[in-house]
Amino acid sequence: MKATLGLLLGLAVGLGLGFLIGWGLYPVQYYNTQPADLRVDYQEDYIQMVALTFSVEGGKEAALQRLRLLDAEDPTRPLIALTERLAQQPVPPESCAALARLAHALSVETPVMRPCLELPLP
Amino acid sequence: MKATAILFLLGLILGLAAGLYYTWMVNPVQYYNSLPALMRSDYRADWIKMTALAYAQEGNLARAEARLNGLANQEVQQVLARVLDEAVALGRPLPILQRLATLAAHYGADTPAVRIYQAAAPVPPSPLPPTDTPSPTPTATPTATPRPTATATPTPRYTATPRPTPTPLIIPLPDYTVVSLERLCEVQPRLLLTVTEAVTVTAGRETRSELRPLPGLALWLVSGSETQHAVTGMRPEINPGYADFAVRPNSTCNLYVAAPSGVPVATLAIEPCAQEDEDSALWTSWSLTLRRRP
């Protein structure tokens, strides 16, 4: 009886130590993450940079390929969501102009984006 | 008592092994709020490249710094230098190149292109509306730029020997003069330029004059409404004073040094070459050597 208790106690302590080490002290480290794993604000920054890069270099396919890294199923969804959110602000920031132009180039512009599309590119 | 201790140790080892297996293999910690620095190397390089191009549009150094925060400085330097070289090769507009060079220099990159374009005319960062949030959510205004005119060098296809008696109109400038001119016939016409300056070399009692290549010199080629820009020294493997332009067939080009204004250094016609083989169209290409006047 005592022996069984000892075994069970050892198992419990061992499991506890394992959880502590595996989740707390030395958790699995991910060094090769993808843009989809980025923090939300960095993801939005990523979309902005895709649009700005498109305005310098052109290349719809390259822009789509980059957006696909955020949403493989519907690559334009994050672009549309961010552009519409910025367009619905009381005073749409000029930064949404590049986003709206990329959306226009990819044929996914929506009426909500109109204020951004009307913003002049300086 | 001894048996109990042994069983406890056995249980401890088994439990530890099971716990580690579960936490490392079956159900590891998941990171959903990752940072650019933790991305795979190719994604990191693309992030740095996009940061550079966004900076070239926005001119907001603080935002670029925030985007590159946490990335290894050496990696940033290398990618920024490469982005600038690519932009030069693709003939991006000068303000874009200057901003790319400014950012690369800010991160300590020191390449010929960085030195050339940073020294050309630094573009001060344009003021932008402040961002409300501390996160790097972009609020900057992208700057419209015209589509660049390609100035990439085509692979030469020499198909004929140089022809004698070139007859372009050459108007010497006070600063530079054409010292040699060679007419070539190529499928894709080009202008090949080497800019030099005369220097006096003294070796012992002997003094002689030598032509030394001049890198970092801006050249402009204007043909109708089209203007191309190149800088000497971008292809040091050919000559430190070398630069070239792709030119349109059936056109006339004015070549300028430093700025596309004033009297051109040379005016060159790109005409069809007389040829025996009529199946392939050959056009005049010119190879010039310019020398700075003493």
CSV table of C-alpha atoms in Angstrom, one decimal:
chain,number,residue,atom,x,y,z
A,1,MET,CA,0.0,0.0,0.0
A,2,LYS,CA,2.8,2.4,1.0
A,3,ALA,CA,4.7,1.4,-2.1
A,4,THR,CA,1.7,2.2,-4.4
A,5,LEU,CA,1.3,5.5,-2.7
A,6,GLY,CA,4.9,6.3,-3.2
A,7,LEU,CA,4.7,5.5,-6.9
A,8,LEU,CA,1.5,7.6,-7.3
A,9,LEU,CA,3.1,10.5,-5.4
A,10,GLY,CA,6.2,10.3,-7.5
A,11,LEU,CA,4.1,10.3,-10.7
A,12,ALA,CA,2.2,13.3,-9.5
A,13,VAL,CA,5.3,15.3,-8.5
A,14,GLY,CA,7.0,14.3,-11.8
A,15,LEU,CA,4.0,15.4,-13.9
A,16,GLY,CA,3.9,18.7,-12.0
A,17,LEU,CA,7.5,19.3,-12.6
A,18,GLY,CA,7.1,18.4,-16.2
A,19,PHE,CA,4.3,20.9,-16.7
A,20,LEU,CA,6.3,23.5,-14.9
A,21,ILE,CA,9.4,23.0,-17.0
A,22,GLY,CA,7.6,22.5,-20.3
A,23,TRP,CA,5.1,25.3,-20.1
A,24,GLY,CA,6.8,27.7,-17.7
A,25,LEU,CA,10.6,27.5,-17.5
A,26,TYR,CA,11.6,26.1,-20.9
A,27,PRO,CA,8.5,26.4,-23.2
A,28,VAL,CA,8.8,25.5,-26.9
A,29,GLN,CA,10.3,28.5,-28.7
A,30,TYR,CA,9.1,29.5,-32.1
A,31,TYR,CA,11.7,31.3,-34.1
A,32,ASN,CA,10.3,30.7,-37.6
A,33,THR,CA,6.9,32.2,-37.3
A,34,GLN,CA,4.9,33.5,-40.2
A,35,PRO,CA,3.3,36.9,-40.7
A,36,ALA,CA,-0.1,35.4,-39.7
A,37,ASP,CA,1.4,34.8,-36.2
A,38,LEU,CA,2.3,38.5,-35.7
A,39,ARG,CA,0.6,40.6,-33.1
A,40,VAL,CA,-2.5,42.4,-34.5
A,41,ASP,CA,-0.9,45.8,-34.7
A,42,TYR,CA,2.1,44.4,-36.6
A,43,GLN,CA,-0.3,42.6,-38.9
A,44,GLU,CA,-2.0,45.9,-39.7
A,45,ASP,CA,1.4,47.4,-40.2
A,46,TYR,CA,2.2,44.5,-42.6
A,47,ILE,CA,-0.9,45.3,-44.7
A,48,GLN,CA,0.0,49.0,-44.8
A,49,MET,CA,3.5,48.1,-46.0
A,50,VAL,CA,2.2,45.7,-48.6
A,51,ALA,CA,0.1,48.6,-50.0
A,52,LEU,CA,3.0,51.1,-49.9
A,53,THR,CA,5.3,48.6,-51.5
A,54,PHE,CA,2.7,48.1,-54.2
A,55,SER,CA,2.6,51.8,-54.8
A,56,VAL,CA,6.4,51.8,-55.4
A,57,GLU,CA,6.9,48.6,-57.2
A,58,GLY,CA,3.5,47.6,-58.6
A,59,GLY,CA,2.9,43.9,-59.0
A,60,LYS,CA,-0.6,42.7,-58.0
A,61,GLU,CA,0.5,39.1,-57.8
A,62,ALA,CA,3.3,40.0,-55.4
A,63,ALA,CA,0.9,41.9,-53.2
A,64,LEU,CA,-1.6,39.1,-53.2
A,65,GLN,CA,1.2,36.6,-52.3
A,66,ARG,CA,2.1,38.7,-49.3
A,67,LEU,CA,-1.5,39.1,-48.2
A,68,ARG,CA,-1.9,35.3,-48.6
A,69,LEU,CA,0.5,34.9,-45.7
A,70,LEU,CA,-2.0,36.6,-43.4
A,71,ASP,CA,-5.1,34.8,-44.8
A,72,ALA,CA,-4.5,31.9,-47.1
A,73,GLU,CA,-8.2,31.3,-47.9
A,74,ASP,CA,-9.2,34.9,-48.6
A,75,PRO,CA,-6.1,37.0,-48.9
A,76,THR,CA,-7.9,40.3,-49.5
A,77,ARG,CA,-10.1,40.0,-46.4
A,78,PRO,CA,-7.6,41.6,-44.0
A,79,LEU,CA,-7.0,44.4,-46.6
A,80,ILE,CA,-10.7,45.1,-47.0
A,81,ALA,CA,-11.3,45.0,-43.2
A,82,LEU,CA,-8.5,47.5,-42.4
A,83,THR,CA,-9.3,49.8,-45.3
A,84,GLU,CA,-13.0,49.9,-44.4
A,85,ARG,CA,-12.2,50.5,-40.8
A,86,LEU,CA,-9.9,53.5,-41.6
A,87,ALA,CA,-12.4,54.8,-44.2
A,88,GLN,CA,-15.2,54.9,-41.5
A,89,GLN,CA,-13.2,57.1,-39.2
A,90,PRO,CA,-14.6,60.6,-38.9
A,91,VAL,CA,-11.6,61.9,-40.8
A,92,PRO,CA,-10.1,59.0,-42.8
A,93,PRO,CA,-6.3,59.1,-42.4
A,94,GLU,CA,-4.4,59.7,-45.6
A,95,SER,CA,-2.6,56.4,-45.1
A,96,CYS,CA,-5.7,54.6,-46.2
A,97,ALA,CA,-5.3,56.0,-49.8
A,98,ALA,CA,-2.6,53.4,-50.6
A,99,LEU,CA,-4.7,50.7,-49.1
A,100,ALA,CA,-7.8,51.7,-51.1
A,101,ARG,CA,-5.7,51.9,-54.3
A,102,LEU,CA,-4.4,48.4,-53.7
A,103,ALA,CA,-7.9,47.2,-53.1
A,104,HIS,CA,-9.0,48.9,-56.3
A,105,ALA,CA,-6.2,47.3,-58.2
A,106,LEU,CA,-7.2,43.9,-56.8
A,107,SER,CA,-10.8,44.6,-57.8
A,108,VAL,CA,-12.1,44.2,-54.2
A,109,GLU,CA,-12.9,47.9,-53.5
A,110,THR,CA,-16.2,48.5,-51.7
A,111,PRO,CA,-18.4,51.6,-51.4
A,112,VAL,CA,-17.2,52.0,-47.8
A,113,MET,CA,-13.7,52.6,-49.1
A,114,ARG,CA,-14.7,55.6,-51.3
A,115,PRO,CA,-13.5,58.3,-48.9
A,116,CYS,CA,-10.0,56.7,-49.0
A,117,LEU,CA,-10.1,56.4,-52.7
A,118,GLU,CA,-10.9,60.0,-53.0
A,119,LEU,CA,-8.0,61.0,-50.9
A,120,PRO,CA,-5.2,62.4,-53.2
A,121,LEU,CA,-1.9,60.7,-53.2
A,122,PRO,CA,0.5,63.5,-52.5
B,1,MET,CA,10.9,1.9,3.2
B,2,LYS,CA,13.6,1.5,0.6
B,3,ALA,CA,11.2,0.0,-1.8
B,4,THR,CA,8.8,2.9,-1.3
B,5,ALA,CA,11.6,5.4,-2.0
B,6,ILE,CA,12.6,3.6,-5.2
B,7,LEU,CA,9.0,3.5,-6.4
B,8,PHE,CA,8.6,7.2,-5.6
B,9,LEU,CA,11.7,8.0,-7.7
B,10,LEU,CA,10.4,5.8,-10.5
B,11,GLY,CA,7.1,7.6,-10.4
B,12,LEU,CA,8.9,10.9,-10.4
B,13,ILE,CA,10.9,10.0,-13.5
B,14,LEU,CA,7.9,8.6,-15.3
B,15,GLY,CA,5.8,11.7,-14.4
B,16,LEU,CA,8.5,14.1,-15.4
B,17,ALA,CA,8.9,12.3,-18.8
B,18,ALA,CA,5.2,12.3,-19.3
B,19,GLY,CA,4.8,15.9,-18.4
B,20,LEU,CA,7.6,17.1,-20.7
B,21,TYR,CA,6.3,15.0,-23.5
B,22,TYR,CA,2.9,16.5,-23.1
B,23,THR,CA,4.1,20.1,-22.8
B,24,TRP,CA,6.7,20.0,-25.5
B,25,MET,CA,5.2,17.6,-28.1
B,26,VAL,CA,1.4,17.2,-27.6
B,27,ASN,CA,0.4,20.6,-26.3
B,28,PRO,CA,3.2,23.1,-26.6
B,29,VAL,CA,2.9,26.8,-25.8
B,30,GLN,CA,1.4,28.6,-28.8
B,31,TYR,CA,2.4,32.2,-29.6
B,32,TYR,CA,-0.2,34.2,-31.4
B,33,ASN,CA,1.4,37.6,-30.7
B,34,SER,CA,4.7,37.1,-32.4
B,35,LEU,CA,7.1,39.8,-33.4
B,36,PRO,CA,8.8,40.5,-36.7
B,37,ALA,CA,12.2,39.5,-35.2
B,38,LEU,CA,10.8,36.0,-34.6
B,39,MET,CA,9.7,35.4,-38.2
B,40,ARG,CA,11.4,33.1,-40.6
B,41,SER,CA,14.4,34.6,-42.2
B,42,ASP,CA,12.8,35.1,-45.7
B,43,TYR,CA,9.8,36.8,-44.1
B,44,ARG,CA,12.1,39.0,-42.0
B,45,ALA,CA,13.9,40.0,-45.2
B,46,ASP,CA,10.6,40.9,-46.8
B,47,TRP,CA,9.6,42.8,-43.8
B,48,ILE,CA,12.8,44.9,-43.9
B,49,LYS,CA,12.4,45.4,-47.6
B,50,MET,CA,8.8,46.6,-47.2
B,51,THR,CA,9.8,48.9,-44.3
B,52,ALA,CA,12.4,50.4,-46.6
B,53,LEU,CA,10.0,51.0,-49.5
B,54,ALA,CA,7.4,52.3,-47.1
B,55,TYR,CA,10.0,54.7,-45.7
B,56,ALA,CA,10.8,55.7,-49.3
B,57,GLN,CA,7.2,56.7,-49.7
B,58,GLU,CA,6.4,58.1,-46.3
B,59,GLY,CA,9.8,59.5,-45.2
B,60,ASN,CA,8.9,58.8,-41.5
B,61,LEU,CA,12.1,57.6,-39.9
B,62,ALA,CA,10.5,57.0,-36.5
B,63,ARG,CA,8.0,54.6,-38.0
B,64,ALA,CA,10.7,52.8,-39.9
B,65,GLU,CA,12.7,52.4,-36.7
B,66,ALA,CA,9.6,51.1,-34.9
B,67,ARG,CA,9.1,48.6,-37.7
B,68,LEU,CA,12.7,47.4,-37.6
B,69,ASN,CA,12.9,47.4,-33.8
B,70,GLY,CA,14.3,44.1,-32.4
B,71,LEU,CA,15.8,42.9,-35.7
B,72,ALA,CA,19.5,42.3,-35.9
B,73,ASN,CA,21.4,45.3,-37.1
B,74,GLN,CA,23.6,43.4,-39.4
B,75,GLU,CA,20.6,41.7,-41.1
B,76,VAL,CA,18.9,45.1,-41.5
B,77,GLN,CA,22.1,46.6,-43.0
B,78,GLN,CA,22.5,43.8,-45.5
B,79,VAL,CA,18.9,43.8,-46.7
B,80,LEU,CA,18.7,47.6,-46.9
B,81,ALA,CA,21.8,47.7,-49.0
B,82,ARG,CA,20.4,45.0,-51.3
B,83,VAL,CA,17.1,46.8,-51.6
B,84,LEU,CA,18.9,50.0,-52.6
B,85,ASP,CA,21.0,48.1,-55.2
B,86,GLU,CA,17.9,46.6,-56.6
B,87,ALA,CA,16.1,49.9,-56.8
B,88,VAL,CA,19.1,51.5,-58.6
B,89,ALA,CA,19.1,48.6,-61.1
B,90,LEU,CA,15.4,49.0,-61.7
B,91,GLY,CA,15.8,52.7,-62.2
B,92,ARG,CA,13.5,53.9,-59.4
B,93,PRO,CA,13.1,57.7,-59.1
B,94,LEU,CA,15.9,59.6,-57.5
B,95,PRO,CA,13.9,60.7,-54.4
B,96,ILE,CA,13.1,57.0,-53.7
B,97,LEU,CA,16.8,56.1,-54.0
B,98,GLN,CA,17.9,59.0,-51.8
B,99,ARG,CA,15.5,57.9,-49.0
B,100,LEU,CA,16.5,54.3,-49.3
B,101,ALA,CA,20.2,55.4,-49.0
B,102,THR,CA,19.3,57.6,-46.1
B,103,LEU,CA,17.7,54.7,-44.2
B,104,ALA,CA,20.5,52.3,-45.1
B,105,ALA,CA,23.1,54.8,-43.9
B,106,HIS,CA,21.1,55.3,-40.7
B,107,TYR,CA,21.5,51.6,-40.0
B,108,GLY,CA,25.2,51.8,-40.8
B,109,ALA,CA,25.2,50.3,-44.3
B,110,ASP,CA,28.2,51.6,-46.2
B,111,THR,CA,28.2,50.6,-49.9
B,112,PRO,CA,29.0,52.6,-53.0
B,113,ALA,CA,25.3,53.1,-53.7
B,114,VAL,CA,24.6,54.3,-50.2
B,115,ARG,CA,27.4,56.8,-50.4
B,116,ILE,CA,26.4,58.0,-53.8
B,117,TYR,CA,22.7,58.5,-53.2
B,118,GLN,CA,23.0,59.8,-49.6
B,119,ALA,CA,25.5,62.4,-50.8
B,120,ALA,CA,23.4,63.3,-53.8
B,121,ALA,CA,20.8,65.3,-52.0
B,122,PRO,CA,19.5,64.0,-48.7
B,123,VAL,CA,15.7,64.2,-48.5
B,124,PRO,CA,14.6,65.3,-45.1
B,125,PRO,CA,11.8,63.2,-43.6
B,126,SER,CA,8.4,64.8,-44.2
B,127,PRO,CA,6.4,65.6,-41.2
B,128,LEU,CA,3.5,63.3,-40.6
B,129,PRO,CA,0.5,63.5,-38.3
B,130,PRO,CA,1.2,62.0,-34.9
B,131,THR,CA,0.0,58.5,-34.2
B,132,ASP,CA,-2.4,58.1,-31.3
B,133,THR,CA,-1.3,54.6,-30.3
B,134,PRO,CA,2.2,53.6,-29.2
B,135,SER,CA,2.0,50.6,-31.5
B,136,PRO,CA,3.4,51.0,-35.0
B,137,THR,CA,0.0,51.1,-36.6
B,138,PRO,CA,0.7,53.2,-39.6
B,139,THR,CA,-1.1,56.5,-40.1
B,140,ALA,CA,1.3,58.0,-42.6
B,141,THR,CA,0.5,59.5,-45.9
B,142,PRO,CA,1.9,57.6,-48.8
B,143,THR,CA,3.6,59.7,-51.4
B,144,ALA,CA,2.6,59.2,-55.0
B,145,THR,CA,5.5,58.6,-57.3
B,146,PRO,CA,5.5,58.2,-61.0
B,147,ARG,CA,6.2,54.7,-62.4
B,148,PRO,CA,9.9,54.4,-62.8
B,149,THR,CA,11.5,54.3,-66.2
B,150,ALA,CA,13.5,51.1,-66.5
B,151,THR,CA,17.2,51.6,-67.0
B,152,ALA,CA,18.2,48.0,-66.5
B,153,THR,CA,21.0,47.0,-68.8
B,154,PRO,CA,20.1,44.4,-71.4
B,155,THR,CA,22.5,41.6,-72.1
B,156,PRO,CA,24.7,42.8,-75.0
B,157,ARG,CA,24.4,40.9,-78.2
B,158,TYR,CA,27.2,42.1,-80.4
B,159,THR,CA,26.4,41.0,-83.9
B,160,ALA,CA,28.6,43.3,-85.9
B,161,THR,CA,32.0,44.8,-85.8
B,162,PRO,CA,32.4,48.5,-85.0
B,163,ARG,CA,31.8,50.7,-87.9
B,164,PRO,CA,34.1,53.6,-88.8
B,165,THR,CA,33.3,57.3,-89.2
B,166,PRO,CA,30.8,58.0,-86.5
B,167,THR,CA,28.9,61.2,-87.3
B,168,PRO,CA,26.9,62.3,-84.2
B,169,LEU,CA,26.7,65.9,-83.3
B,170,ILE,CA,28.9,66.5,-80.4
B,171,ILE,CA,28.9,69.8,-78.4
B,172,PRO,CA,31.6,70.0,-75.9
B,173,LEU,CA,30.8,71.3,-72.4
B,174,PRO,CA,33.1,73.4,-70.2
B,175,ASP,CA,33.3,70.5,-67.7
B,176,TYR,CA,33.3,67.3,-69.7
B,177,THR,CA,34.3,66.4,-73.2
B,178,VAL,CA,34.0,63.3,-75.4
B,179,VAL,CA,37.5,61.9,-75.8
B,180,SER,CA,36.5,58.7,-77.6
B,181,LEU,CA,33.5,57.5,-79.5
B,182,GLU,CA,32.8,54.1,-80.9
B,183,ARG,CA,29.8,53.1,-83.0
B,184,LEU,CA,28.5,49.5,-82.5
B,185,CYS,CA,25.6,47.7,-84.0
B,186,GLU,CA,23.4,45.8,-81.6
B,187,VAL,CA,19.9,44.3,-81.5
B,188,GLN,CA,19.1,46.3,-78.4
B,189,PRO,CA,20.7,49.7,-78.7
B,190,ARG,CA,22.6,51.1,-75.7
B,191,LEU,CA,24.8,53.9,-74.6
B,192,LEU,CA,27.9,52.7,-72.9
B,193,LEU,CA,29.7,55.5,-71.0
B,194,THR,CA,33.0,55.7,-69.1
B,195,VAL,CA,33.7,59.0,-67.3
B,196,THR,CA,37.3,59.8,-66.5
B,197,GLU,CA,39.5,62.6,-65.4
B,198,ALA,CA,43.1,63.3,-66.3
B,199,VAL,CA,45.6,63.0,-63.5
B,200,THR,CA,49.4,63.6,-63.6
B,201,VAL,CA,51.4,60.7,-62.3
B,202,THR,CA,55.0,61.1,-61.3
B,203,ALA,CA,57.2,58.0,-61.1
B,204,GLY,CA,60.8,58.8,-60.4
B,205,ARG,CA,61.8,61.4,-62.9
B,206,GLU,CA,59.1,60.5,-65.3
B,207,THR,CA,55.8,62.4,-65.3
B,208,ARG,CA,52.9,61.3,-67.4
B,209,SER,CA,49.2,61.9,-67.7
B,210,GLU,CA,46.7,59.1,-67.0
B,211,LEU,CA,42.9,58.9,-67.3
B,212,ARG,CA,41.4,57.8,-64.0
B,213,PRO,CA,37.8,56.6,-63.8
B,214,LEU,CA,35.3,58.9,-62.0
B,215,PRO,CA,32.7,56.9,-59.9
B,216,GLY,CA,29.7,58.5,-58.3
B,217,LEU,CA,28.9,60.9,-61.1
B,218,ALA,CA,25.2,61.4,-62.1
B,219,LEU,CA,24.4,61.1,-65.8
B,220,TRP,CA,21.2,62.0,-67.5
B,221,LEU,CA,19.9,60.9,-70.8
B,222,VAL,CA,17.0,62.8,-72.3
B,223,SER,CA,15.1,61.5,-75.3
B,224,GLY,CA,12.0,63.4,-76.1
B,225,SER,CA,9.8,63.4,-73.0
B,226,GLU,CA,11.7,60.4,-71.5
B,227,THR,CA,14.5,61.0,-69.0
B,228,GLN,CA,16.8,58.4,-67.6
B,229,HIS,CA,19.2,58.7,-64.8
B,230,ALA,CA,22.3,56.6,-64.0
B,231,VAL,CA,25.3,56.9,-61.8
B,232,THR,CA,28.8,55.8,-62.7
B,233,GLY,CA,30.5,53.2,-60.6
B,234,MET,CA,27.5,50.9,-60.0
B,235,ARG,CA,29.2,48.2,-62.0
B,236,PRO,CA,32.8,48.4,-60.8
B,237,GLU,CA,33.5,45.0,-62.3
B,238,ILE,CA,33.4,46.7,-65.7
B,239,ASN,CA,35.0,50.0,-64.8
B,240,PRO,CA,34.6,52.3,-61.7
B,241,GLY,CA,33.6,55.1,-64.1
B,242,TYR,CA,31.2,53.1,-66.1
B,243,ALA,CA,27.4,53.5,-66.6
B,244,ASP,CA,25.1,52.6,-69.4
B,245,PHE,CA,21.6,53.3,-70.7
B,246,ALA,CA,19.2,51.3,-72.8
B,247,VAL,CA,17.9,53.6,-75.6
B,248,ARG,CA,15.0,53.4,-78.0
B,249,PRO,CA,15.6,52.7,-81.6
B,250,ASN,CA,15.0,55.6,-84.0
B,251,SER,CA,15.5,58.2,-81.4
B,252,THR,CA,17.9,61.1,-80.6
B,253,CYS,CA,19.3,61.3,-77.1
B,254,ASN,CA,20.9,64.2,-75.3
B,255,LEU,CA,23.5,63.2,-72.7
B,256,TYR,CA,24.1,65.4,-69.6
B,257,VAL,CA,26.4,65.2,-66.7
B,258,ALA,CA,25.3,66.1,-63.2
B,259,ALA,CA,22.0,67.7,-64.1
B,260,PRO,CA,19.7,67.4,-67.2
B,261,SER,CA,20.0,71.0,-68.1
B,262,GLY,CA,22.1,73.3,-70.1
B,263,VAL,CA,24.1,72.2,-73.1
B,264,PRO,CA,24.3,68.5,-73.5
B,265,VAL,CA,27.7,66.8,-73.5
B,266,ALA,CA,26.7,64.9,-76.6
B,267,THR,CA,23.7,64.4,-78.9
B,268,LEU,CA,23.5,60.9,-80.3
B,269,ALA,CA,21.2,59.4,-82.9
B,270,ILE,CA,20.0,55.8,-82.6
B,271,GLU,CA,19.6,54.8,-86.2
B,272,PRO,CA,19.3,51.5,-88.1
B,273,CYS,CA,22.7,49.9,-88.9
B,274,ALA,CA,23.5,49.0,-92.4
B,275,GLN,CA,23.6,45.2,-92.4
B,276,GLU,CA,24.1,42.2,-94.6
B,277,ASP,CA,21.7,40.0,-92.7
B,278,GLU,CA,18.3,41.6,-93.2
B,279,ASP,CA,16.5,39.1,-90.9
B,280,SER,CA,17.6,40.8,-87.7
B,281,ALA,CA,17.2,44.5,-87.1
B,282,LEU,CA,20.4,46.1,-85.8
B,283,TRP,CA,20.6,49.5,-84.2
B,284,THR,CA,23.4,52.0,-83.5
B,285,SER,CA,24.8,51.7,-80.0
B,286,TRP,CA,27.5,54.2,-78.9
B,287,SER,CA,30.4,53.7,-76.6
B,288,LEU,CA,31.8,57.0,-75.3
B,289,THR,CA,34.5,58.0,-73.0
B,290,LEU,CA,34.1,61.4,-71.3
B,291,ARG,CA,36.9,63.3,-69.6
B,292,ARG,CA,36.6,66.1,-67.1
B,293,ARG,CA,38.3,69.1,-68.3
B,294,PRO,CA,41.2,70.2,-66.1
